[in-house]
Coordinates of C-alpha atoms in Angstrom, one line a residue:
X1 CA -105.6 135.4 -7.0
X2 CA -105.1 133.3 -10.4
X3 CA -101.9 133.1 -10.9
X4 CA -102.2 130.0 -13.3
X5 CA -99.4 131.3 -15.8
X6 CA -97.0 131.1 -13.2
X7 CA -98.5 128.1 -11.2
X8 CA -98.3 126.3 -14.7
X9 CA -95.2 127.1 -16.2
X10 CA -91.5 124.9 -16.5
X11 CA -89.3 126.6 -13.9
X12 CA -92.7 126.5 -10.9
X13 CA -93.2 122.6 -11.8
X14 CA -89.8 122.6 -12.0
X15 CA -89.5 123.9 -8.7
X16 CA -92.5 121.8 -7.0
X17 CA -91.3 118.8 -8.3
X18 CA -87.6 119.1 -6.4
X19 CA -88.9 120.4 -3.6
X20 CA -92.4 119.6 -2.8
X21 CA -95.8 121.3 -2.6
X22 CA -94.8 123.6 0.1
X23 CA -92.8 125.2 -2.9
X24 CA -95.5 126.4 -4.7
X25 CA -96.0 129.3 -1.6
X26 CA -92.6 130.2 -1.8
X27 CA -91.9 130.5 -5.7
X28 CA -92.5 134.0 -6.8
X29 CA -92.6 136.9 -4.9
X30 CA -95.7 139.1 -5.1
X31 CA -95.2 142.8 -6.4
X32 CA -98.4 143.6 -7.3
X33 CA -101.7 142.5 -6.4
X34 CA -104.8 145.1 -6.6
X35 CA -108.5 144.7 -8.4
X36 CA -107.9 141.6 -10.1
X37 CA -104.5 142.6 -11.4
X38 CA -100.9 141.0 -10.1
X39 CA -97.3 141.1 -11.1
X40 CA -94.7 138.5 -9.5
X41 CA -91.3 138.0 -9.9
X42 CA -89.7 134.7 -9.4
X43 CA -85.3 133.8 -9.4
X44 CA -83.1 130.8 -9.5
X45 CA -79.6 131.0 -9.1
X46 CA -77.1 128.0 -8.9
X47 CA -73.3 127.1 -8.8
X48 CA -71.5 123.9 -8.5
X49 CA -67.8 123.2 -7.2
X50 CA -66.8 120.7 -10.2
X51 CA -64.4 118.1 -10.1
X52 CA -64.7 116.0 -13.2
X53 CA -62.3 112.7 -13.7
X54 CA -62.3 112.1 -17.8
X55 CA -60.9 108.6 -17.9
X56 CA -60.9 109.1 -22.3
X57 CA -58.4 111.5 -21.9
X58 CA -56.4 110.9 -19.0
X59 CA -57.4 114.8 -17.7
X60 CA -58.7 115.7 -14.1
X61 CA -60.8 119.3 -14.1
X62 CA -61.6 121.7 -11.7
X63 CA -64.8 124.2 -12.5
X64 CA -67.3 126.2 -11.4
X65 CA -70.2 125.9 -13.1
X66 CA -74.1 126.2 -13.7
X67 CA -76.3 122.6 -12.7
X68 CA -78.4 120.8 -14.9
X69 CA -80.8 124.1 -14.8
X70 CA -79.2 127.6 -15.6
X71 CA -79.7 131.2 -13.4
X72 CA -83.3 132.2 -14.3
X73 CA -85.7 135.6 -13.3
X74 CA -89.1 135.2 -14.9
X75 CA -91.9 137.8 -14.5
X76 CA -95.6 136.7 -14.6
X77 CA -98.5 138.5 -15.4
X78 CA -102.4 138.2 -14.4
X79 CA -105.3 140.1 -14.8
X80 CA -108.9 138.7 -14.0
X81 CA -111.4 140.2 -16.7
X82 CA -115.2 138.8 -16.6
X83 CA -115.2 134.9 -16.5
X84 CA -111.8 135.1 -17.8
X85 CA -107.8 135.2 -16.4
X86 CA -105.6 137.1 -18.9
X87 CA -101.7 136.2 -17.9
X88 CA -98.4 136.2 -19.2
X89 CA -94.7 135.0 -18.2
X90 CA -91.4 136.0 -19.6
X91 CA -88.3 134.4 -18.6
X92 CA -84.4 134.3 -19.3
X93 CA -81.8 131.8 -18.7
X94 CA -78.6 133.1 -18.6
X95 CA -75.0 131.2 -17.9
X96 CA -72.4 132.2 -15.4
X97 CA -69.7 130.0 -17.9
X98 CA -68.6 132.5 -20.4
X99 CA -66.6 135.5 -19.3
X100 CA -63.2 133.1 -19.5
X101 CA -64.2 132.3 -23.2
X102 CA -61.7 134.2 -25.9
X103 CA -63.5 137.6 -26.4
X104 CA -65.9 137.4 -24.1
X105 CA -64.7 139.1 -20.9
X106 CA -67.9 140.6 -20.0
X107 CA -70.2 139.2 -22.4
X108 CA -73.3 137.5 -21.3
X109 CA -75.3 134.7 -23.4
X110 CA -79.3 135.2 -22.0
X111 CA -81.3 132.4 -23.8
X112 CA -85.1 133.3 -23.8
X113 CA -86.9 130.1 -23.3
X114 CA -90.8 131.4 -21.8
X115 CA -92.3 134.2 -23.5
X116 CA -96.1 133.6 -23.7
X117 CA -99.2 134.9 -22.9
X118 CA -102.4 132.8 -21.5
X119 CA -106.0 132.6 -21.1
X120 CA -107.9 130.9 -18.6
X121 CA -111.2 130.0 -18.1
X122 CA -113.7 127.0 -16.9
X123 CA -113.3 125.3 -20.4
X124 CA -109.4 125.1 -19.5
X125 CA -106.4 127.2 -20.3
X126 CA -104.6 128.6 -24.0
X127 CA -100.8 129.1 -24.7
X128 CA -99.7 131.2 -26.9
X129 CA -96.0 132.0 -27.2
X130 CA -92.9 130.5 -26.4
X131 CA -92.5 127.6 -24.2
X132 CA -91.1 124.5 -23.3
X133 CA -92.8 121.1 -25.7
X134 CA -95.2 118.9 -24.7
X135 CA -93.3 115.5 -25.7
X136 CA -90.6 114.8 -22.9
X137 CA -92.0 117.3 -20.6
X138 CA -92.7 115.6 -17.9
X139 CA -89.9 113.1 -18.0
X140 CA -87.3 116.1 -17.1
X141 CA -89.4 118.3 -14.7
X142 CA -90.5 115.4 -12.9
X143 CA -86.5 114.1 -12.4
X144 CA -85.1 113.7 -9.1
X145 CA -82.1 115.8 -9.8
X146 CA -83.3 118.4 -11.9
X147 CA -81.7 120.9 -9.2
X148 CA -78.6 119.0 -8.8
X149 CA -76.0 118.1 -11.9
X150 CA -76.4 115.0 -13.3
X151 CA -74.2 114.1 -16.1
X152 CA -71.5 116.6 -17.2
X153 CA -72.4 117.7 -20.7
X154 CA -69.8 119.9 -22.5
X155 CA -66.8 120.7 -20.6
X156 CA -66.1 124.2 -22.0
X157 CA -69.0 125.6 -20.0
X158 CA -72.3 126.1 -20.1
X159 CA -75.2 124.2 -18.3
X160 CA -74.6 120.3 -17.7
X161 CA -76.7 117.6 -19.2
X162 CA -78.5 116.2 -16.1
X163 CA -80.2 113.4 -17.9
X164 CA -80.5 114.4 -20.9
X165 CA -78.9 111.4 -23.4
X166 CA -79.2 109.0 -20.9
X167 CA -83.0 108.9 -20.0
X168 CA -84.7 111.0 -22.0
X169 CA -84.5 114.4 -24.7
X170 CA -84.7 117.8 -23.7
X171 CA -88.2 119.8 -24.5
X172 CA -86.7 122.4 -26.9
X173 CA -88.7 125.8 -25.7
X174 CA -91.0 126.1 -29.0
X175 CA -93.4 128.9 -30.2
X176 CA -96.9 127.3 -30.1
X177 CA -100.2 127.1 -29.4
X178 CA -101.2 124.9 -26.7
X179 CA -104.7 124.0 -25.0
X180 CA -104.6 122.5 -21.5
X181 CA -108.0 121.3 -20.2
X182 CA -109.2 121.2 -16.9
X183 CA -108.3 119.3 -13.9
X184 CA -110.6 116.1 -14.3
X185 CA -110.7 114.8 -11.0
X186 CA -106.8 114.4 -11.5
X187 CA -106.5 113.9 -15.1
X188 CA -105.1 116.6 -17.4
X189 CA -104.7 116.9 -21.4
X190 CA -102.4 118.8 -23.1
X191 CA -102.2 119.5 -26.8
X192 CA -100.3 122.2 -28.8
X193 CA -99.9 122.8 -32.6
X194 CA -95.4 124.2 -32.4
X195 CA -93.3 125.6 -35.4
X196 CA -91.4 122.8 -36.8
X197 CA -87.8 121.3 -36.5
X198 CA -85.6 121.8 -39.3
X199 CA -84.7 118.6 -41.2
X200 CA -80.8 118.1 -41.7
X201 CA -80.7 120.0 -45.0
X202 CA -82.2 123.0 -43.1
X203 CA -84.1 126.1 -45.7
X204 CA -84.8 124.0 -48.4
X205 CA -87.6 122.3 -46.3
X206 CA -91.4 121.8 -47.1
X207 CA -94.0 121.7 -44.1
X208 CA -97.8 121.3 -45.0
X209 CA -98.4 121.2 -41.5
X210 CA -97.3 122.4 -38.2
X211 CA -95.6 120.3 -35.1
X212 CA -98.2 118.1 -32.9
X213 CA -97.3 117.2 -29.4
X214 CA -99.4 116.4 -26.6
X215 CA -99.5 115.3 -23.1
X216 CA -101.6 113.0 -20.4
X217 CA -100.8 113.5 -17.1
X218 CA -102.3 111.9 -14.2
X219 CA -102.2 112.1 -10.2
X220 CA -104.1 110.4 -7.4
X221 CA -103.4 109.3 -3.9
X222 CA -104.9 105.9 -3.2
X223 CA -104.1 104.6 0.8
X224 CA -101.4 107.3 1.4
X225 CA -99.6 107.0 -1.8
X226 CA -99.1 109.9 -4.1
X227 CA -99.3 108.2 -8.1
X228 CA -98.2 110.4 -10.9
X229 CA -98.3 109.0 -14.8
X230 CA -97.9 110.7 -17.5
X231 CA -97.6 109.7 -21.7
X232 CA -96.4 112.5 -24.2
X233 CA -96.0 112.6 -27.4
X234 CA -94.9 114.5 -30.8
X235 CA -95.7 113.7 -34.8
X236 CA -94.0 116.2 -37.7
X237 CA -93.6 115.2 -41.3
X238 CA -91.5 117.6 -43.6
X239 CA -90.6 117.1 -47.1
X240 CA -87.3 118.1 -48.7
X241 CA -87.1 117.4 -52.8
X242 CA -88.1 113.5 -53.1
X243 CA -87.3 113.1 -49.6
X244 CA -90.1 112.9 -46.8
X245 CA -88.9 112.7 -43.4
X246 CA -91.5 111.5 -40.3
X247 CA -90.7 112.1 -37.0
X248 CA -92.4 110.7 -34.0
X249 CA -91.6 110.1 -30.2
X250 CA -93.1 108.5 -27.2
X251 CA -92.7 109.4 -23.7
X252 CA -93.8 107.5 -20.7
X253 CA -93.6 107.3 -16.8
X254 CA -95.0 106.7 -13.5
X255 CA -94.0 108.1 -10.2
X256 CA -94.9 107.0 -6.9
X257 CA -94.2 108.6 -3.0
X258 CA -95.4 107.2 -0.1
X259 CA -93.8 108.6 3.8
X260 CA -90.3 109.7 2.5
X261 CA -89.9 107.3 0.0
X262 CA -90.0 107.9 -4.0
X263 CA -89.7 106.0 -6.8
X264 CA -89.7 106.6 -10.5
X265 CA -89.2 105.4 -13.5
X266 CA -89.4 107.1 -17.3
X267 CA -89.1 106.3 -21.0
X268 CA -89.0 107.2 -24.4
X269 CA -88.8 105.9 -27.9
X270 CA -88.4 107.7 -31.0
X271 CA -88.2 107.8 -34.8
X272 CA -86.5 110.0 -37.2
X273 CA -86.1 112.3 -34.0
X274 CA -82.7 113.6 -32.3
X275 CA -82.7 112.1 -29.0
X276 CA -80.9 115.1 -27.4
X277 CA -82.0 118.1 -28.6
X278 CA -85.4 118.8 -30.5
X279 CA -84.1 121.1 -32.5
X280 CA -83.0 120.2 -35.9
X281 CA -84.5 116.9 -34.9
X282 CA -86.1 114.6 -37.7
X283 CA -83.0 113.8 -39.2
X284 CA -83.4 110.2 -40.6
X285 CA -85.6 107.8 -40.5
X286 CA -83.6 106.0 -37.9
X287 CA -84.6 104.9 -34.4
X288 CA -84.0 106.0 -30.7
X289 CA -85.1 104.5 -27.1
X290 CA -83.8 105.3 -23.5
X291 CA -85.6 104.9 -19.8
X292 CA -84.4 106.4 -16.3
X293 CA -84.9 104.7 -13.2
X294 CA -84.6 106.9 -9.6
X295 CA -85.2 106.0 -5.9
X296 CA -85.3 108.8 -3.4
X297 CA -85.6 108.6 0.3
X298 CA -86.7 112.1 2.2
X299 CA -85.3 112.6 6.0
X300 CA -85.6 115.9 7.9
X301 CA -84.1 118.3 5.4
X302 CA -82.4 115.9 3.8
X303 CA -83.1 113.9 0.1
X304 CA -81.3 110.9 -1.0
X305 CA -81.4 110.2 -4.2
X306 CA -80.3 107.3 -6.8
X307 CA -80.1 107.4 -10.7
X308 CA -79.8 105.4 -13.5
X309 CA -80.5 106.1 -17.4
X310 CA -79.9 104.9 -20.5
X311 CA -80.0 106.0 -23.9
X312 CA -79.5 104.2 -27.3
X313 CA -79.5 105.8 -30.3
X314 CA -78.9 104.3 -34.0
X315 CA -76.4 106.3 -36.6
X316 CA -78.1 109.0 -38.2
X317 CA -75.5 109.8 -40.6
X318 CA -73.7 112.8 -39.4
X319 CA -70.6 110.7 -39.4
X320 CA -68.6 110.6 -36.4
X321 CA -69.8 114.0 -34.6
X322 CA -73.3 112.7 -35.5
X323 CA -75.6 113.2 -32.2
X324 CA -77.6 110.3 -33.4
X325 CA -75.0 107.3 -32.7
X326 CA -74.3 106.3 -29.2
X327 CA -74.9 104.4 -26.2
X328 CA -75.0 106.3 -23.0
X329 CA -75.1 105.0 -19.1
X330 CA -75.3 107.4 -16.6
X331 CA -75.5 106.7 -12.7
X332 CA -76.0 109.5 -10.4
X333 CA -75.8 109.2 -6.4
X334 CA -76.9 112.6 -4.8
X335 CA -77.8 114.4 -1.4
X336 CA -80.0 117.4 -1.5
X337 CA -79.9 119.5 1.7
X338 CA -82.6 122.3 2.4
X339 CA -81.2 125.0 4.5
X340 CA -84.8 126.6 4.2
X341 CA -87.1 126.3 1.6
X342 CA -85.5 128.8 -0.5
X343 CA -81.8 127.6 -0.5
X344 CA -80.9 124.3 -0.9
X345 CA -76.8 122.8 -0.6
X346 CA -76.3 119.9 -3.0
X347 CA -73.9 117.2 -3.2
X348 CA -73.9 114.7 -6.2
X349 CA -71.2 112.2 -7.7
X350 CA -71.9 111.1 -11.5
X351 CA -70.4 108.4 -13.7
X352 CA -71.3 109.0 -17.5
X353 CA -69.9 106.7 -20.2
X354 CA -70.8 107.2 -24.0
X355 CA -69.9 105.1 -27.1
X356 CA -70.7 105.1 -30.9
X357 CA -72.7 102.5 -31.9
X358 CA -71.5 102.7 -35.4
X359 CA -67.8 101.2 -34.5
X360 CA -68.0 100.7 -30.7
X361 CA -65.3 103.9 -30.2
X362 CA -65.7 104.8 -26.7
X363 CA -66.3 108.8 -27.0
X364 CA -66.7 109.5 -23.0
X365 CA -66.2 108.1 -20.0
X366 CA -65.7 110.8 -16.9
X367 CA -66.7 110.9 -12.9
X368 CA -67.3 113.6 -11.9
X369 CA -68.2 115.0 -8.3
X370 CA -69.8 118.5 -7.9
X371 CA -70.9 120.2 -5.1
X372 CA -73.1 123.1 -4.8
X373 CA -75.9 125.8 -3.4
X374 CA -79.4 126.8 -4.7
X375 CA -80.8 130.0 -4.0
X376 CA -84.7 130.5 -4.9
X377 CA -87.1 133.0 -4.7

């Protein structure tokens, strides 16, 4: 069977890269599968025990709430005609953080962030649809805690922030068109034409051409060690009166297990870009930069894991709430547990601290312990 939407899409690396090969088998489960045609349906569902120390505000809080990746079902689509695969995914996110919000006892926020449809053949595969950037992609799906929590993000709710503004930006889910080629004797290339970011002054903006992003990845295994590197990228250029704004960003990294033992490290640099969220990103012409360091070290069921990321980002003229003036350190010590391979007990402590660059203002600095299960299909 070609599955390849599914085999290629966030949530499966996602789920290979914080658990291991073996996950790939266990990462969807089949419904349909009969003359060339198959349906699968794959689940992710997650809660931590939060205890989170702010030191800013002198305030101790006790939560339950979503890790660094929210409750997910996603249902892929295949269908082999002639020399070519036909497939499709849909997913939705959704948070388990809102029914204590005012108003909304029962309501449910479901964020759609894959909805594409694919084509496969020997020449390589084409995206078209909705679905996570090319430029930072690897960085975050190839973290060692993207199934644990990571730094605590907002505390009203919602998902937590892992490492995003202390290591790298998040991969804002984008419609596009993407071509991946082939694997090359373990080198693959990824480029996609996405809808634009809005500048700062939002409708008023002019874009003569689309977003480009694009992605190298590489993986060998030379005397029993497994090598991953990757380089990503992304250029837009938007015009708003006499006002041009270019945005372009960098992302990096090399990854290396041998027995149990992992090791990683990741960076990014960036210009006129928001170095949190790709949305609404080219904001200035101002500069950004960050890396992420992790060790891991596997035992029996067990996964050890230490790290570090930083994230400095110059003022982009919001003023004080601006997303695009801080310094961020983040250290995260965690133990991953694996009941089987489709639940998984976590254990993680976090210290995050955050100030603006613009007047040295400390704006966070919080522990924060959170323990929690994983349950996979």
């Amino acid at each position: 069977m070609k599955n390849n939407n599914f085999r290629k899409s966030g949530l499966a690396i996602a789920m290979m890269a914080a658990m291991g090969a073996s996950a790939g088998a266990n990462a969807a489960i089949e419904l349909y599968n009969e003359d060339g045609t198959s349906f699968s349906v794959d689940g992710y569902f997650n809660a931590f025990y939060v205890n989170r120390d702010d030191k800013q505000k002198d305030v101790r809080d006790s939560r339950i709430k979503m890790g660094f990746l929210p409750n997910t079902i996603g249902f892929n689509f295949s269908k082999e005609m002639g020399d070519l695969t036909l497939g499709g995914r849909s997913s939705f996110w959704t948070t388990i953080n809102d029914s204590l919000e005012v108003g909304k006892a029962t309501d449910t926020a479901i964020d759609v962030r894959q909805f594409y449809a694919t084509v496969d053949g020997d020449f390589g595969q084409v995206l078209i649809g909705k679905d996570f950037g090319l430029y930072a992609r690897s960085n975050i799906f190839l973290d060692e805690i993207l199934m644990g929590f990571g730094s605590p993000g907002l505390a009203a709710g919602g998902v937590s922030f892992g490492n995003i503004r202390a290591g790298y930006p998040y991969p804002t889910p984008s419609a596009q068109i993407t071509y991946r080629s082939p694997d090359m004797s373990g080198l693959k290339v990824a480029v996609g034409v996405l809808d634009p970011a809005d500048t700062v002054t939002g409708s008023d903006d002019e874009n003569a051409a689309p977003r480009f992003e694009s992605e190298i990845t590489y993986s060998a295994n030379l005397n029993d060690v497994a090598l991953t590197g990757w380089v990503n990228g992304r250029y837009q250029s938007a015009e708003n009166g006499t006002t041009t704004v270019d945005s372009t960003g960098l992302g990096y990294g090399i990854k290396a297990s041998v027995a149990g033992l992992t090791l990683a490290a990741s960076g990014f640099t960036s210009k006129g870009d928001n170095p949190v969220l790709a949305v609404n990103a080219p904001i200035q012409e101002e500069d950004a930069d960050g890396f992420l360091v992790q060790g891991s070290y596997a035992f029996g069921s067990n996964r050890v894991v230490i790290s570090y990321g930083e994230t400095d980002a110059d003022p982009n003229g919001l003023g004080p709430a601006g997303l695009g003036d801080f310094e961020t350190e983040s250290t995260t010590i965690g133990l991953f547990h694996d009941v089987n391979s489709n639940f998984k007990l976590v254990a993680e402590y976090n210290m995050f601290e955050q100030e603006r660059k613009s007047d040295g203002t400390k704006q966070e600095d919080a522990n924060t312990l959170a323990l929690g299960a994983v349950v996979m299909f």
